[in-house]
Short mmCIF file of C-alpha atoms and ligand atoms in Angstrom, two decimals:
data_model
loop_
_atom_site.label_atom_id
_atom_site.label_comp_id
_atom_site.label_asym_id
_atom_site.label_seq_id
_atom_site.Cartn_x
_atom_site.Cartn_y
_atom_site.Cartn_z
CA MET A 97 85.27 -255.45 55.81
CA THR A 98 83.05 -252.61 57.63
CA ASP A 99 83.92 -249.12 58.05
CA PHE A 100 81.75 -247.66 60.54
CA PHE A 101 79.06 -248.47 62.84
CA LYS A 102 76.89 -246.25 64.10
CA TYR A 103 74.57 -245.81 67.53
CA GLN A 104 72.48 -243.57 69.60
CA ALA A 105 71.47 -242.86 73.01
CA LEU A 106 68.13 -241.10 73.01
CA GLY A 107 69.45 -238.73 70.42
CA ASN A 108 73.11 -238.69 71.41
CA ASP A 109 74.59 -240.48 68.29
CA TYR A 110 78.30 -241.69 68.02
CA VAL A 111 79.52 -243.23 65.18
CA VAL A 112 82.61 -246.31 66.27
CA ILE A 113 85.19 -246.83 64.11
CA ASP A 114 86.86 -250.41 64.91
CA PRO A 115 90.28 -250.76 63.62
CA ARG A 116 89.76 -254.49 63.15
CA SER A 117 87.17 -253.79 60.48
CA THR A 118 88.65 -250.55 58.68
CA GLY A 119 92.12 -248.89 58.41
CA LEU A 120 90.75 -245.18 58.26
CA PRO A 121 92.95 -243.21 60.23
CA VAL A 122 91.03 -241.74 63.10
CA THR A 123 92.36 -238.15 63.17
CA PRO A 124 90.52 -234.76 64.51
CA GLU A 125 90.24 -234.03 60.59
CA THR A 126 88.94 -237.52 59.94
CA VAL A 127 86.29 -237.24 62.92
CA ARG A 128 85.31 -233.95 61.98
CA LEU A 129 84.33 -234.95 58.34
CA VAL A 130 83.03 -238.24 59.70
CA CYS A 131 80.29 -236.12 61.96
CA ASP A 132 79.54 -233.82 59.39
CA ARG A 133 76.20 -234.11 59.03
CA HIS A 134 75.89 -232.58 55.55
CA PHE A 135 79.22 -234.30 54.43
CA GLY A 136 80.08 -236.86 56.18
CA ILE A 137 77.66 -239.62 58.16
CA GLY A 138 77.07 -237.25 61.02
CA ALA A 139 77.22 -237.75 64.73
CA ASP A 140 77.66 -235.74 68.37
CA GLY A 141 81.32 -237.82 68.36
CA VAL A 142 83.30 -241.02 67.37
CA VAL A 143 84.18 -243.88 69.40
CA HIS A 144 87.53 -245.46 67.84
CA GLY A 145 88.30 -249.11 69.31
CA PRO A 146 89.23 -251.60 70.15
CA LEU A 147 92.51 -250.22 70.23
CA ALA A 148 93.96 -253.44 71.62
CA ASP A 149 92.52 -256.94 70.93
CA PRO A 150 89.63 -257.81 73.62
CA ARG A 151 90.20 -259.78 76.10
CA PRO A 152 87.87 -261.21 78.80
CA GLY A 153 88.78 -259.70 82.24
CA VAL A 154 91.07 -257.17 80.69
CA PRO A 155 90.18 -253.72 80.36
CA VAL A 156 89.46 -253.05 76.64
CA PRO A 157 91.00 -249.75 75.78
CA LEU A 158 89.15 -247.09 73.23
CA ALA A 159 89.42 -243.55 72.51
CA LEU A 160 86.60 -240.66 72.62
CA PHE A 161 86.12 -237.71 70.17
CA ASN A 162 83.51 -235.01 70.14
CA SER A 163 82.14 -233.76 66.45
CA ASP A 164 84.36 -230.78 66.43
CA GLY A 165 87.51 -233.27 66.43
CA SER A 166 88.58 -232.86 70.36
CA VAL A 167 89.43 -236.00 72.46
CA CYS A 168 87.29 -236.40 75.42
CA GLY A 169 87.92 -238.20 78.74
CA ARG A 170 84.73 -240.08 79.15
CA SER A 171 81.38 -240.23 77.60
CA GLY A 172 78.69 -241.94 79.40
CA ASN A 173 76.73 -242.53 76.17
CA GLY A 174 79.33 -243.02 73.85
CA LEU A 175 80.80 -246.05 76.59
CA ARG A 176 77.47 -247.90 76.61
CA MET A 177 77.13 -247.55 72.76
CA PHE A 178 80.67 -249.22 72.39
CA ALA A 179 80.21 -251.83 75.07
CA LEU A 180 76.87 -252.72 73.14
CA HIS A 181 79.58 -252.78 69.69
CA LEU A 182 81.34 -255.48 71.39
CA ALA A 183 78.36 -257.52 72.04
CA ASP A 184 77.25 -256.76 68.53
CA ARG A 185 80.15 -257.75 66.49
CA ASP A 186 82.36 -260.31 68.77
CA ALA A 187 79.16 -261.93 71.07
CA GLY A 188 80.78 -264.55 73.66
CA SER A 189 81.72 -263.34 76.54
CA TRP A 190 80.82 -259.46 75.81
CA ALA A 191 77.06 -260.39 75.35
CA THR A 192 76.77 -262.57 78.53
CA GLY A 193 75.53 -259.67 80.78
CA GLU A 194 78.55 -260.38 83.25
CA PRO A 195 80.17 -256.75 83.89
CA PHE A 196 83.32 -255.60 82.08
CA THR A 197 85.42 -252.74 81.95
CA LEU A 198 86.48 -250.03 79.07
CA ARG A 199 89.26 -248.08 79.47
CA THR A 200 89.93 -244.17 78.27
CA THR A 201 92.46 -241.63 79.18
CA ALA A 202 89.76 -240.78 82.27
CA GLY A 203 90.33 -244.26 83.85
CA ASP A 204 88.55 -247.41 83.72
CA SER A 205 84.48 -247.54 83.33
CA PRO A 206 82.73 -250.83 84.32
CA VAL A 207 80.13 -251.54 81.90
CA ARG A 208 77.29 -254.07 81.73
CA ILE A 209 74.54 -255.18 79.10
CA LEU A 210 71.54 -255.51 81.12
CA ASP A 211 69.00 -256.70 78.65
CA ARG A 212 70.31 -256.82 74.89
CA ALA A 213 66.78 -256.80 73.32
CA ALA A 214 65.79 -253.71 74.56
CA GLY A 215 69.08 -252.35 74.53
CA THR A 216 69.62 -251.43 78.52
CA VAL A 217 73.05 -250.43 78.93
CA GLN A 218 74.40 -249.69 82.22
CA VAL A 219 78.26 -247.79 83.19
CA GLY A 220 79.69 -246.94 85.86
CA LEU A 221 81.07 -243.23 86.22
CA GLY A 222 82.96 -243.20 89.52
CA ARG A 223 82.79 -240.62 91.70
CA PRO A 224 82.82 -236.73 90.69
CA VAL A 225 85.30 -234.65 92.03
CA PHE A 226 83.77 -230.64 93.09
CA GLU A 227 87.10 -229.29 93.49
CA ALA A 228 88.07 -226.00 91.18
CA ALA A 229 91.45 -227.72 89.71
CA ALA A 230 89.92 -230.92 88.61
CA LEU A 231 88.71 -229.15 85.97
CA PRO A 232 90.27 -226.78 86.12
CA LEU A 233 88.54 -223.68 87.11
CA LEU A 234 90.23 -220.25 87.12
CA ASN A 235 89.57 -217.26 88.79
CA GLU A 236 87.91 -214.08 87.26
CA ASP A 237 91.67 -212.54 87.41
CA GLY A 238 92.84 -215.76 85.70
CA THR A 239 94.70 -217.23 88.37
CA PRO A 240 93.46 -220.72 89.23
CA ALA A 241 90.83 -221.10 91.81
CA GLU A 242 90.83 -223.31 94.71
CA GLY A 243 88.37 -225.32 96.86
CA SER A 244 84.69 -226.59 96.40
CA THR A 245 82.90 -226.07 92.87
CA LEU A 246 79.59 -226.28 94.86
CA SER A 247 76.98 -223.23 93.92
CA VAL A 248 80.13 -220.90 92.66
CA PRO A 249 79.33 -217.25 91.22
CA LEU A 250 79.82 -217.01 87.55
CA THR A 251 79.38 -213.78 85.46
CA VAL A 252 78.56 -214.35 81.92
CA GLY A 253 77.71 -210.99 79.99
CA GLU A 254 75.50 -209.19 82.15
CA GLN A 255 74.42 -211.99 84.04
CA LYS A 256 75.39 -213.19 87.32
CA LEU A 257 74.66 -217.18 87.50
CA THR A 258 75.16 -219.58 90.49
CA VAL A 259 77.03 -222.63 88.92
CA THR A 260 78.20 -225.90 90.79
CA ALA A 261 81.00 -227.58 88.25
CA LEU A 262 82.50 -230.85 88.88
CA ASP A 263 84.90 -233.71 87.20
CA ASN A 264 83.62 -236.95 86.53
CA GLY A 265 86.29 -237.74 83.54
CA ASN A 266 84.70 -234.43 81.64
CA PRO A 267 84.49 -230.95 83.23
CA HIS A 268 80.65 -230.42 83.69
CA THR A 269 79.20 -226.98 84.92
CA VAL A 270 75.40 -227.18 86.32
CA VAL A 271 72.93 -224.37 86.40
CA PRO A 272 69.79 -224.73 88.07
CA VAL A 273 67.25 -222.60 86.45
CA ASP A 274 63.14 -222.26 86.53
CA GLU A 275 62.81 -223.73 83.27
CA PRO A 276 65.56 -225.69 80.75
CA THR A 277 64.46 -224.90 77.35
CA PRO A 278 66.79 -225.43 73.71
CA GLU A 279 67.50 -221.80 73.35
CA LEU A 280 68.27 -221.15 76.44
CA ALA A 281 71.06 -223.90 76.00
CA ARG A 282 71.88 -222.65 72.44
CA ASP A 283 72.26 -219.26 73.49
CA LEU A 284 74.03 -219.07 77.13
CA GLY A 285 75.37 -222.91 76.59
CA PRO A 286 78.00 -221.77 74.36
CA ARG A 287 79.00 -218.64 76.30
CA ILE A 288 79.59 -220.68 79.28
CA ALA A 289 81.07 -223.48 77.61
CA GLY A 290 84.00 -221.62 76.35
CA HIS A 291 84.17 -219.06 79.60
CA ALA A 292 87.97 -217.92 79.93
CA ARG A 293 87.45 -219.26 83.71
CA PHE A 294 87.26 -222.91 82.30
CA PRO A 295 90.72 -223.32 80.17
CA HIS A 296 89.18 -226.53 79.21
CA ARG A 297 86.06 -225.67 78.47
CA THR A 298 83.31 -227.04 79.89
CA ASN A 299 79.87 -229.20 79.48
CA VAL A 300 76.92 -227.55 80.62
CA GLN A 301 73.51 -228.32 82.15
CA PHE A 302 70.37 -226.17 82.72
CA LEU A 303 69.28 -228.00 85.52
CA ARG A 304 65.03 -228.18 86.79
CA VAL A 305 64.54 -229.97 90.11
CA VAL A 306 61.35 -231.64 89.11
CA SER A 307 60.70 -234.02 92.46
CA ARG A 308 63.60 -235.54 94.70
CA GLY A 309 63.40 -238.22 92.15
CA VAL A 310 63.01 -236.60 88.81
CA LEU A 311 65.17 -234.10 87.33
CA GLU A 312 64.99 -232.21 83.89
CA ILE A 313 67.81 -230.82 82.16
CA GLU A 314 69.24 -229.47 78.80
CA VAL A 315 72.69 -229.66 77.37
CA TYR A 316 75.08 -227.80 75.53
CA GLU A 317 77.91 -229.99 75.23
CA ARG A 318 81.61 -229.29 74.86
CA GLY A 319 82.94 -230.21 71.60
CA ALA A 320 79.86 -231.52 70.20
CA GLY A 321 77.10 -228.13 70.80
CA TYR A 322 73.40 -228.83 71.68
CA ALA A 323 72.31 -232.51 72.04
CA LEU A 324 69.18 -234.24 72.77
CA ALA A 325 70.68 -236.29 75.58
CA SER A 326 74.37 -237.06 77.45
CA GLY A 327 75.03 -239.48 79.58
CA SER A 328 77.87 -238.21 81.34
CA SER A 329 75.93 -234.71 81.66
CA ALA A 330 73.10 -236.83 83.30
CA CYS A 331 75.22 -238.11 86.05
CA ALA A 332 76.89 -234.45 86.35
CA ALA A 333 73.26 -232.52 86.57
CA ALA A 334 72.49 -235.45 89.40
CA SER A 335 75.68 -235.95 91.16
CA ALA A 336 75.13 -231.75 91.65
CA ALA A 337 71.81 -232.41 92.69
CA ARG A 338 72.48 -234.82 95.34
CA GLN A 339 75.93 -232.61 96.82
CA LEU A 340 72.79 -229.77 97.39
CA GLY A 341 70.59 -232.21 99.01
CA LEU A 342 68.08 -231.67 96.16
CA CYS A 343 67.15 -235.49 95.12
CA ASP A 344 67.59 -238.97 96.17
CA GLU A 345 70.11 -241.32 95.51
CA ARG A 346 68.45 -242.61 92.96
CA VAL A 347 66.78 -240.18 89.92
CA GLU A 348 65.34 -240.36 86.41
CA VAL A 349 67.07 -237.76 84.11
CA ARG A 350 64.79 -236.55 81.98
CA MET A 351 66.55 -235.11 78.58
CA PRO A 352 64.96 -233.99 75.12
CA GLY A 353 65.78 -237.62 73.75
CA GLY A 354 64.53 -239.53 76.68
CA SER A 355 65.33 -240.58 80.05
CA VAL A 356 68.15 -242.11 82.00
CA THR A 357 68.32 -243.38 85.54
CA VAL A 358 71.18 -242.44 87.64
CA THR A 359 72.33 -243.82 90.84
CA LEU A 360 74.39 -242.27 93.05
CA ALA A 361 75.87 -244.70 95.62
CA ALA A 362 76.60 -243.40 99.25
CA ASP A 363 80.41 -243.86 98.21
CA GLY A 364 79.67 -241.23 95.99
CA SER A 365 80.13 -243.19 92.40
CA VAL A 366 77.78 -242.96 90.02
CA THR A 367 75.89 -245.35 87.55
CA LEU A 368 73.95 -244.23 84.71
CA THR A 369 71.56 -246.68 83.01
CA GLY A 370 69.35 -246.61 79.75
CA GLU A 371 68.93 -247.16 76.31
CA VAL A 372 71.40 -247.56 73.63
CA ARG A 373 70.45 -248.37 69.71
CA GLN A 374 72.38 -249.30 66.61
CA VAL A 375 71.37 -246.91 63.98
CA ALA A 376 73.28 -248.56 61.00
CA THR A 377 76.74 -250.14 59.94
CA GLY A 378 78.43 -249.44 56.72
CA ASP A 379 81.27 -248.77 54.23
CA PHE A 380 82.22 -244.96 53.31
CA ALA A 381 81.70 -244.57 49.63
CA PRO A 382 84.81 -243.89 47.79
CA ALA A 383 84.32 -240.16 47.51
CA LEU A 384 84.54 -240.02 51.07
CA ARG A 385 87.23 -241.97 51.66
CA ALA A 386 89.26 -240.83 49.46
CA LEU A 387 88.61 -237.32 51.23
CA LEU A 388 89.35 -239.28 54.55
CA ASP A 389 92.34 -240.60 53.24
CA ARG A 390 93.75 -237.13 52.19
CA THR A 391 93.68 -235.11 55.70
CA PRO A 392 96.38 -233.61 56.61
CA GLU A 393 97.18 -236.09 59.34
CA ALA A 394 96.24 -238.98 57.50
CA ALA A 395 98.46 -237.83 54.56
CA ARG A 396 101.41 -237.58 56.84
N1 LIG Q 410 78.06 -237.28 74.82
C1 LIG Q 410 78.96 -237.69 76.06
C2 LIG Q 410 79.81 -236.67 76.17
C3 LIG Q 410 80.90 -236.58 75.35
C4 LIG Q 410 82.22 -235.87 75.88
C5 LIG Q 410 81.87 -234.03 76.09
N2 LIG Q 410 81.53 -233.56 75.20
C6 LIG Q 410 83.14 -233.65 76.58
O1 LIG Q 410 84.10 -233.16 75.90
O2 LIG Q 410 83.76 -233.56 77.37
C7 LIG Q 410 78.34 -238.47 77.39
O3 LIG Q 410 77.04 -239.17 76.57
O4 LIG Q 410 78.90 -238.66 78.09
#
């Protein structure tokens, strides 16, 4: 039996916990401890699945968690890592390169392993929604905002920003800037992510349009903090740039951990393609397993 399978996508790392390999109770507390980079395995999040026996042609359910223990509806990188996990562990129809579907609280996402040796995996994230109610977004007075979220004003402390917000299974706020830097993401990112106008919080991308075919972003993730890469963030930045008329239907999105390709179809649906790699597989040491089994939820 194997307790965990660790993967990364351009440095955005997740621990896959497969209930067929371990009986570990996956709760917000156990996720926080597993993701702790000093006392646990260390990761930006956990993928828990499959939550039902995988059957060809049937969406495979799974759950996604950020490193702070919060549940998230979709993870462009997490879904692609789990797809590779199914191919690595189960082989068969999961490894043929034929598309299959993963199911999370945000809905169904088609995935496809394009090149197993190179770790090239693709996921479809559907059509993003640029509506205030979808995020949700509040007005400054705390009432629910309505209408489009393209180029809306957002005051953060003394700064008056113009941002584009959207939902692609997760809430995102794209901030066009002249120069995205890690320092900017670490400083302004959390103040936007936890802004009172986002009652569910938001992921944040600082965007520079290099050309109509190349975008550059720095990412501060809701529930995980500064990230070297993020799949749904790359898709959010590309979708916003497309809506604002700033990029073509196929763009390279550059992040500190590397680049992905985002394709924006005429119907608005978004597809992400990029590299995913397995990092490690292993078992929790008895001391850690004892702590994981003793977390409040696990103890119930
Ligand atoms: N890293 C993920 C996004 C994870 C979820 C996000 N932090 C949220 O809470 O919405 C990705 O690659 O999409």
